Coordinates of C-alpha atoms in Angstrom, one line a residue:
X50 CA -17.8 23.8 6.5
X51 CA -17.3 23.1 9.9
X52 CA -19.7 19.5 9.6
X53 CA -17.9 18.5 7.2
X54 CA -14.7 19.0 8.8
X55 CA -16.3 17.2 12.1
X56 CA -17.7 14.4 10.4
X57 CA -14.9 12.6 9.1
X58 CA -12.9 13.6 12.7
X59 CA -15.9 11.6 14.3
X60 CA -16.3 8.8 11.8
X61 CA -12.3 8.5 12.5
X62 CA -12.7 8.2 16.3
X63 CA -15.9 5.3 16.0
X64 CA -13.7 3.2 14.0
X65 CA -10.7 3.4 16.0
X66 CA -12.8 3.0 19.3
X67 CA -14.2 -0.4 17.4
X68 CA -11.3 -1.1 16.2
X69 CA -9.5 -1.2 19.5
X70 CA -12.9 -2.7 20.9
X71 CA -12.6 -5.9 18.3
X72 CA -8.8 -6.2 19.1
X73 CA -9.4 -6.5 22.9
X74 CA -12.3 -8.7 22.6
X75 CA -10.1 -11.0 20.1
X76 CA -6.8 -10.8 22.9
X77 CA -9.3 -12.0 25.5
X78 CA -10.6 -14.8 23.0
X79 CA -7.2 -15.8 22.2
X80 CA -6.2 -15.9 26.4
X81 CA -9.2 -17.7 27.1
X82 CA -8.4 -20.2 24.4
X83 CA -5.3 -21.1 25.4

């Protein structure tokens, strides 16, 4: 019960850690650009 319950928590907090990752790396892309 309680893996199941953790997994999805954790799978949750990789993708919003890439997620925010991928955004900054695109802002600093976008700077460098213009």
């Amino acid at each position: 019960m309680q893996l199941s319950c953790n997994i999805p928590l954790n799978d949750v907090a990789v993708l919003v850690n890439y997620f925010l990752k991928l955004m900054l790396l695109a802002f600093y892309v976008n700077f460098c650009y213009i």
